[in-house]
Amino acid sequence: MASVLERKLLVITGKGGVGRTTVAAAIGVLAADRGLRTIVVEVGAQGRLPGLFALAPPAPGVEAQLDEHLWTISIDPDRALLEWLQKLGGRISGRMLAASGTFQYFAAAAPGAKELVSMIKIWELTQGERWRRRAGSYDLVILDAPATGHALGMLRSPHTFGAIARVGPIAAQAESVRELLEDPAQSSYVAVAQATEMAVAETLELHDELLSQLHRELDAVLVNGVLPLRFTASELQRIDQLGGGADAPAVVRASMLAARSVHNRARFQRNQLARLRRRELKVLTIPFLFAAQLDLEAVRKIAAQLSRKL
Ligand SMILES: Nc1ncnc2c1ncn2[C@@H]1O[C@H](COP(=O)(O)OP(=O)(O)OP(=O)(O)O)[C@@H](O)[C@H]1O
Ligand SMILES: [Mg+2]
């Protein structure tokens, strides 16, 4: 099967806080280094990517260049829906629409509308021929999707909202989005997880949901923040002997316990990786990097590591 970098759209999701944005940035850097014109789409006004490149975040919906071959855009689903309603309503101003409560009413009454309108924007980025004539085209669109539940809501939106709007332009667009999301030649799915009980459980659920809703499977699971397994069994035995006696200095006993605890933690993580591998998922690992806030250099390091595997 083609690499996830060779398709038009790469969807990255996973449990909240596991490192989705970091991984999306790293894969973006990697793809751009390979000469692919790449855009990373953030959902909601986070502006994390421009921040990594020490740039001010552009306004929502504006494509901004970060580096050679690398762009970013942030899509705000509320705003996307408001704009769409405005287009439908002709001359109604956005402010009036927002103030009249119509917007809130519509957003609540039309499940999946916000998500579908956002997905249509993302679909449009994957198209060689862009709506706005002067807009560039991209080889790869990387979606830094929201956490699993919300991401599934976006991926399901052609069905959810398509069921309401069966005819007209939105129905045709919903169909294009559905085709993009269901076709393994056009899109791929990567889950980011951490090697914890909860994150692995959520990844396995995501895999099942993708299968039942889109007839798709995860192309890879990237397990982020993996600790190194530093000691062999015989080394651990030797460490135990060092600190064995009750008369051993406190610092030796403390070091021994620390070594044990680091080892147990790393071993626990290996068990979580095994849970994923038992489901025959392609599992790649990203080491835990000791830094307060990951900067561009750290993201490049992750990109280099993934480069050998993606
Ligand atoms: N491999 C790593 N080693 C150490 N820290 C990391 C690693 N990957 C990510 N982090 C840190 O973990 C935090 C969460 O990462 P990130 O923002 O990428 O996660 P997210 O899944 O996008 O979160 P959110 O759900 O808030 O969107 C950040 O502070 C990031 O710098
Ligand atoms: Mg994020």
Short mmCIF file of C-alpha atoms and ligand atoms in Angstrom, two decimals:
data_model
loop_
_atom_site.label_atom_id
_atom_site.label_comp_id
_atom_site.label_asym_id
_atom_site.label_seq_id
_atom_site.Cartn_x
_atom_site.Cartn_y
_atom_site.Cartn_z
CA MET A 1 0.00 0.00 0.00
CA ALA A 2 1.15 3.55 -0.77
CA SER A 3 2.86 5.44 2.05
CA VAL A 4 0.62 7.77 4.04
CA LEU A 5 2.58 10.63 2.49
CA GLU A 6 1.55 9.62 -1.01
CA ARG A 7 -2.15 10.21 -0.53
CA LYS A 8 -4.00 13.51 -0.70
CA LEU A 9 -5.24 13.59 2.87
CA LEU A 10 -3.72 12.29 6.10
CA VAL A 11 -6.04 12.39 9.11
CA ILE A 12 -4.33 12.40 12.50
CA THR A 13 -6.40 11.82 15.59
CA GLY A 14 -6.22 10.21 19.03
CA LYS A 15 -6.94 10.92 22.67
CA GLY A 16 -6.67 14.53 23.84
CA GLY A 17 -3.17 15.65 24.82
CA VAL A 18 -1.26 12.63 23.47
CA GLY A 19 0.76 14.65 20.96
CA ARG A 20 -1.44 14.90 17.84
CA THR A 21 -0.32 18.44 17.00
CA THR A 22 3.34 17.58 17.59
CA VAL A 23 3.06 14.55 15.29
CA ALA A 24 1.12 16.54 12.65
CA ALA A 25 3.89 19.16 12.70
CA ALA A 26 6.64 16.52 12.49
CA ILE A 27 5.00 14.73 9.56
CA GLY A 28 4.42 18.12 7.90
CA VAL A 29 8.14 18.95 8.22
CA LEU A 30 9.06 15.50 6.92
CA ALA A 31 6.78 15.71 3.89
CA ALA A 32 7.96 19.25 3.06
CA ASP A 33 11.60 18.08 3.28
CA ARG A 34 10.74 15.45 0.70
CA GLY A 35 9.57 18.22 -1.61
CA LEU A 36 5.82 17.67 -1.16
CA ARG A 37 3.76 20.84 -1.06
CA THR A 38 2.16 20.23 2.34
CA ILE A 39 -0.44 22.03 4.41
CA VAL A 40 -1.21 21.20 8.03
CA VAL A 41 -4.79 22.02 9.01
CA GLU A 42 -5.49 22.86 12.63
CA VAL A 43 -9.10 22.76 13.79
CA GLY A 44 -10.07 25.56 16.15
CA ALA A 45 -7.91 28.62 16.54
CA GLN A 46 -4.85 27.09 18.19
CA GLY A 47 -2.06 28.62 16.09
CA ARG A 48 0.41 26.05 17.40
CA LEU A 49 2.17 25.58 14.07
CA PRO A 50 2.87 29.23 13.30
CA GLY A 51 4.10 29.48 16.90
CA LEU A 52 6.65 26.69 16.32
CA PHE A 53 8.02 28.67 13.39
CA ALA A 54 8.01 31.88 15.47
CA LEU A 55 5.26 33.40 13.30
CA ALA A 56 2.08 35.12 14.41
CA PRO A 57 -0.99 32.98 13.71
CA PRO A 58 -2.88 34.05 10.57
CA ALA A 59 -6.62 34.78 10.77
CA PRO A 60 -8.81 31.65 10.70
CA GLY A 61 -9.25 30.31 7.20
CA VAL A 62 -6.10 32.00 5.86
CA GLU A 63 -3.32 29.82 4.40
CA ALA A 64 0.07 30.87 5.74
CA GLN A 65 3.47 29.70 4.55
CA LEU A 66 5.78 28.42 7.30
CA ASP A 67 8.74 27.16 5.35
CA GLU A 68 9.69 25.93 1.90
CA HIS A 69 6.86 23.61 0.78
CA LEU A 70 5.06 23.94 4.13
CA TRP A 71 1.86 25.84 4.89
CA THR A 72 -0.70 25.90 7.65
CA ILE A 73 -4.30 26.97 8.06
CA SER A 74 -6.69 26.88 10.98
CA ILE A 75 -10.33 26.14 10.45
CA ASP A 76 -12.87 27.31 12.98
CA PRO A 77 -15.99 25.14 12.54
CA ASP A 78 -18.38 27.80 13.98
CA ARG A 79 -17.03 30.43 11.66
CA ALA A 80 -17.09 28.06 8.69
CA LEU A 81 -20.79 27.36 9.31
CA LEU A 82 -21.57 31.05 9.78
CA GLU A 83 -19.91 31.87 6.45
CA TRP A 84 -21.79 29.09 4.75
CA LEU A 85 -25.14 30.28 6.13
CA GLN A 86 -24.29 33.80 5.04
CA LYS A 87 -23.71 32.60 1.50
CA LEU A 88 -27.07 30.82 1.58
CA GLY A 89 -28.82 33.83 3.04
CA GLY A 90 -27.50 36.22 0.43
CA ARG A 91 -27.40 39.64 2.00
CA ILE A 92 -27.77 38.75 5.65
CA SER A 93 -24.70 40.02 7.47
CA GLY A 94 -22.70 37.70 9.67
CA ARG A 95 -23.30 39.96 12.65
CA MET A 96 -27.03 39.91 12.17
CA LEU A 97 -27.05 36.16 11.74
CA ALA A 98 -25.00 35.68 14.90
CA ALA A 99 -27.11 38.16 16.87
CA SER A 100 -30.49 36.85 15.75
CA GLY A 101 -29.89 33.48 17.32
CA THR A 102 -30.64 31.86 13.96
CA PHE A 103 -27.09 30.60 13.87
CA GLN A 104 -27.26 28.90 17.26
CA TYR A 105 -30.65 27.50 16.36
CA PHE A 106 -29.41 26.13 13.07
CA ALA A 107 -26.20 24.73 14.55
CA ALA A 108 -28.23 22.86 17.17
CA ALA A 109 -30.95 21.71 14.80
CA ALA A 110 -28.65 20.48 12.03
CA PRO A 111 -26.30 17.90 13.52
CA GLY A 112 -23.15 17.47 11.49
CA ALA A 113 -23.57 20.75 9.56
CA LYS A 114 -20.63 22.51 11.21
CA GLU A 115 -18.46 19.45 10.82
CA LEU A 116 -19.46 18.93 7.20
CA VAL A 117 -18.81 22.54 6.22
CA SER A 118 -15.34 22.21 7.83
CA MET A 119 -14.71 18.95 5.97
CA ILE A 120 -15.73 20.61 2.69
CA LYS A 121 -13.04 23.26 3.30
CA ILE A 122 -10.50 20.51 3.91
CA TRP A 123 -11.64 18.63 0.81
CA GLU A 124 -11.21 21.83 -1.17
CA LEU A 125 -7.56 22.04 -0.04
CA THR A 126 -6.94 18.57 -1.50
CA GLN A 127 -8.15 19.60 -4.93
CA GLY A 128 -5.65 20.37 -7.68
CA GLU A 129 -8.00 23.00 -9.07
CA ARG A 130 -8.81 25.36 -6.25
CA TRP A 131 -11.95 27.44 -6.02
CA ARG A 132 -10.05 30.66 -5.65
CA ARG A 133 -8.11 30.91 -8.86
CA ARG A 134 -4.88 32.21 -7.42
CA ALA A 135 -4.67 29.71 -4.57
CA GLY A 136 -1.83 27.18 -4.84
CA SER A 137 -2.40 23.45 -4.86
CA TYR A 138 -1.06 20.97 -2.34
CA ASP A 139 0.31 17.46 -2.70
CA LEU A 140 -0.59 16.55 0.88
CA VAL A 141 -3.13 17.87 3.36
CA ILE A 142 -2.46 16.82 6.95
CA LEU A 143 -5.46 17.19 9.24
CA ASP A 144 -4.54 17.74 12.88
CA ALA A 145 -7.99 16.54 13.84
CA PRO A 146 -9.68 17.08 17.19
CA ALA A 147 -9.61 14.28 19.78
CA THR A 148 -11.19 10.95 18.80
CA GLY A 149 -14.89 11.59 19.50
CA HIS A 150 -15.02 14.95 17.75
CA ALA A 151 -12.84 13.71 14.92
CA LEU A 152 -15.25 10.85 14.31
CA GLY A 153 -18.06 13.42 14.23
CA MET A 154 -16.24 15.24 11.44
CA LEU A 155 -15.52 12.05 9.52
CA ARG A 156 -19.13 10.93 9.85
CA SER A 157 -20.57 14.30 8.84
CA PRO A 158 -21.26 13.45 5.17
CA HIS A 159 -23.64 10.77 6.48
CA THR A 160 -25.07 12.75 9.38
CA PHE A 161 -25.75 15.95 7.52
CA GLY A 162 -26.04 14.35 4.10
CA ALA A 163 -29.11 12.56 5.42
CA ILE A 164 -30.74 15.94 6.03
CA ALA A 165 -29.65 17.66 2.81
CA ARG A 166 -30.25 15.09 0.14
CA VAL A 167 -30.29 17.41 -2.82
CA GLY A 168 -28.58 20.59 -3.93
CA PRO A 169 -24.95 21.68 -3.85
CA ILE A 170 -24.32 20.57 -0.25
CA ALA A 171 -25.40 17.02 -1.09
CA ALA A 172 -22.93 16.87 -3.98
CA GLN A 173 -20.16 18.25 -1.77
CA ALA A 174 -20.99 15.79 0.99
CA GLU A 175 -20.60 13.02 -1.56
CA SER A 176 -17.14 14.31 -2.59
CA VAL A 177 -16.06 14.42 1.06
CA ARG A 178 -17.38 10.90 1.60
CA GLU A 179 -15.45 9.61 -1.42
CA LEU A 180 -12.24 11.24 -0.21
CA LEU A 181 -12.61 9.79 3.30
CA GLU A 182 -13.54 6.28 2.20
CA ASP A 183 -11.04 5.81 -0.63
CA PRO A 184 -7.74 4.23 0.54
CA ALA A 185 -6.03 5.62 -2.57
CA GLN A 186 -6.87 9.18 -1.51
CA SER A 187 -6.79 9.30 2.28
CA SER A 188 -5.09 7.66 5.23
CA TYR A 189 -5.65 7.52 8.99
CA VAL A 190 -3.05 7.68 11.69
CA ALA A 191 -3.78 7.48 15.41
CA VAL A 192 -1.48 9.05 17.94
CA ALA A 193 -1.47 7.33 21.31
CA GLN A 194 0.56 7.09 24.43
CA ALA A 195 1.51 3.76 25.92
CA THR A 196 -1.16 3.95 28.61
CA GLU A 197 -4.17 1.76 29.28
CA MET A 198 -6.65 4.55 28.40
CA ALA A 199 -4.96 5.84 25.26
CA VAL A 200 -4.55 2.33 23.88
CA ALA A 201 -8.20 1.50 24.63
CA GLU A 202 -9.29 4.68 22.82
CA THR A 203 -7.08 3.79 19.83
CA LEU A 204 -8.63 0.33 19.55
CA GLU A 205 -12.12 1.88 19.71
CA LEU A 206 -11.15 4.36 17.01
CA HIS A 207 -9.96 1.51 14.83
CA ASP A 208 -13.31 -0.28 15.24
CA GLU A 209 -15.32 2.90 14.59
CA LEU A 210 -13.36 3.70 11.43
CA LEU A 211 -14.08 0.22 10.21
CA SER A 212 -17.79 0.33 10.91
CA GLN A 213 -18.39 3.92 9.79
CA LEU A 214 -16.01 4.40 6.87
CA HIS A 215 -14.91 0.83 6.08
CA ARG A 216 -11.38 2.02 6.72
CA GLU A 217 -8.59 0.90 9.02
CA LEU A 218 -5.84 2.77 10.80
CA ASP A 219 -2.79 2.92 8.53
CA ALA A 220 -0.51 3.31 11.53
CA VAL A 221 -0.50 4.02 15.25
CA LEU A 222 2.21 6.37 16.44
CA VAL A 223 2.88 5.79 20.11
CA ASN A 224 4.34 8.96 21.49
CA GLY A 225 6.47 9.49 24.58
CA VAL A 226 7.96 6.00 24.79
CA LEU A 227 10.65 5.54 27.45
CA PRO A 228 13.81 3.57 26.72
CA LEU A 229 14.21 0.13 28.25
CA ARG A 230 17.60 0.79 29.78
CA PHE A 231 18.51 -2.40 31.62
CA THR A 232 18.74 -6.04 30.68
CA ALA A 233 17.52 -8.68 33.17
CA SER A 234 21.06 -9.48 34.26
CA GLU A 235 21.89 -5.79 34.74
CA LEU A 236 18.83 -5.43 36.94
CA GLN A 237 19.95 -8.38 39.04
CA ARG A 238 23.33 -6.76 39.52
CA ILE A 239 21.66 -3.49 40.50
CA ASP A 240 19.49 -5.33 43.04
CA GLN A 241 22.60 -6.86 44.60
CA LEU A 242 24.22 -3.45 44.92
CA GLY A 243 21.54 -2.07 47.14
CA GLY A 244 20.55 -5.32 48.86
CA GLY A 245 21.78 -4.88 52.42
CA ALA A 246 19.89 -2.84 55.04
CA ASP A 247 23.18 -1.16 55.87
CA ALA A 248 23.66 0.10 52.28
CA PRO A 249 23.89 3.88 52.04
CA ALA A 250 20.51 5.59 51.51
CA VAL A 251 21.64 7.04 48.19
CA VAL A 252 22.44 3.56 46.86
CA ARG A 253 19.06 2.21 47.97
CA ALA A 254 17.29 5.20 46.42
CA SER A 255 19.17 4.76 43.13
CA MET A 256 18.28 1.11 43.07
CA LEU A 257 14.58 1.85 43.57
CA ALA A 258 14.72 4.57 40.91
CA ALA A 259 16.30 2.19 38.39
CA ARG A 260 13.61 -0.41 39.18
CA SER A 261 10.78 2.08 38.81
CA VAL A 262 12.06 3.47 35.48
CA HIS A 263 12.44 -0.07 34.25
CA ASN A 264 8.92 -1.07 35.36
CA ARG A 265 7.41 1.96 33.70
CA ALA A 266 9.19 1.22 30.41
CA ARG A 267 8.13 -2.43 30.65
CA PHE A 268 4.52 -1.46 31.28
CA GLN A 269 4.71 0.65 28.12
CA ARG A 270 6.01 -2.36 26.16
CA ASN A 271 2.94 -4.32 27.31
CA GLN A 272 0.68 -1.56 25.99
CA LEU A 273 2.53 -1.62 22.64
CA ALA A 274 1.97 -5.38 22.54
CA ARG A 275 -1.80 -4.85 22.97
CA LEU A 276 -1.79 -2.75 19.78
CA ARG A 277 0.44 -5.17 17.88
CA ARG A 278 -1.82 -8.09 18.76
CA ARG A 279 -4.51 -6.33 16.72
CA GLU A 280 -2.07 -6.37 13.81
CA LEU A 281 -1.77 -2.62 13.73
CA LYS A 282 1.37 -1.02 12.32
CA VAL A 283 2.90 0.47 15.46
CA LEU A 284 5.65 3.09 15.35
CA THR A 285 7.16 4.65 18.44
CA ILE A 286 8.36 8.16 19.23
CA PRO A 287 10.62 8.55 22.26
CA PHE A 288 9.79 10.81 25.17
CA LEU A 289 11.83 13.99 24.80
CA PHE A 290 12.84 15.72 28.00
CA ALA A 291 11.98 19.36 27.39
CA ALA A 292 9.51 21.73 29.00
CA GLN A 293 7.93 22.71 25.69
CA LEU A 294 8.80 21.04 22.43
CA ASP A 295 10.35 23.49 19.98
CA LEU A 296 11.02 23.27 16.26
CA GLU A 297 14.31 21.49 16.84
CA ALA A 298 12.53 18.76 18.81
CA VAL A 299 9.86 18.48 16.12
CA ARG A 300 12.59 18.08 13.49
CA LYS A 301 14.16 15.34 15.61
CA ILE A 302 10.82 13.49 15.67
CA ALA A 303 10.48 14.04 11.91
CA ALA A 304 13.92 12.50 11.31
CA GLN A 305 12.96 9.48 13.39
CA LEU A 306 9.68 8.98 11.57
CA SER A 307 11.41 9.46 8.23
CA ARG A 308 12.86 5.95 8.39
CA LYS A 309 9.44 4.43 8.96
CA LEU A 310 6.97 6.46 6.91
N1 LIG B 1 7.61 12.94 22.42
C1 LIG B 1 7.36 13.89 23.33
N2 LIG B 1 8.17 14.04 24.40
C2 LIG B 1 7.91 14.98 25.34
N3 LIG B 1 6.88 15.85 25.29
C3 LIG B 1 6.04 15.76 24.25
C4 LIG B 1 6.21 14.78 23.22
N4 LIG B 1 5.22 14.94 22.31
C5 LIG B 1 4.46 15.96 22.75
N5 LIG B 1 4.94 16.46 23.90
C6 LIG B 1 4.37 17.57 24.70
O1 LIG B 1 3.10 17.15 25.18
C7 LIG B 1 2.17 18.22 25.15
C8 LIG B 1 0.96 17.82 24.31
O2 LIG B 1 1.35 17.67 22.96
P1 LIG B 1 0.41 18.15 21.75
O3 LIG B 1 -0.03 19.54 21.95
O4 LIG B 1 1.13 17.80 20.50
O5 LIG B 1 -0.80 17.14 21.99
P2 LIG B 1 -2.27 17.20 21.35
O6 LIG B 1 -2.71 15.78 21.28
O7 LIG B 1 -2.24 17.97 20.09
O8 LIG B 1 -3.04 17.99 22.49
P3 LIG B 1 -4.50 18.68 22.40
O9 LIG B 1 -5.49 17.58 22.73
O10 LIG B 1 -4.43 19.74 23.45
O11 LIG B 1 -4.68 19.23 21.01
C9 LIG B 1 2.89 19.42 24.58
O12 LIG B 1 3.34 20.23 25.63
C10 LIG B 1 4.08 18.81 23.84
O13 LIG B 1 5.16 19.71 23.80
MG MG B 2 -3.45 19.60 19.41
#
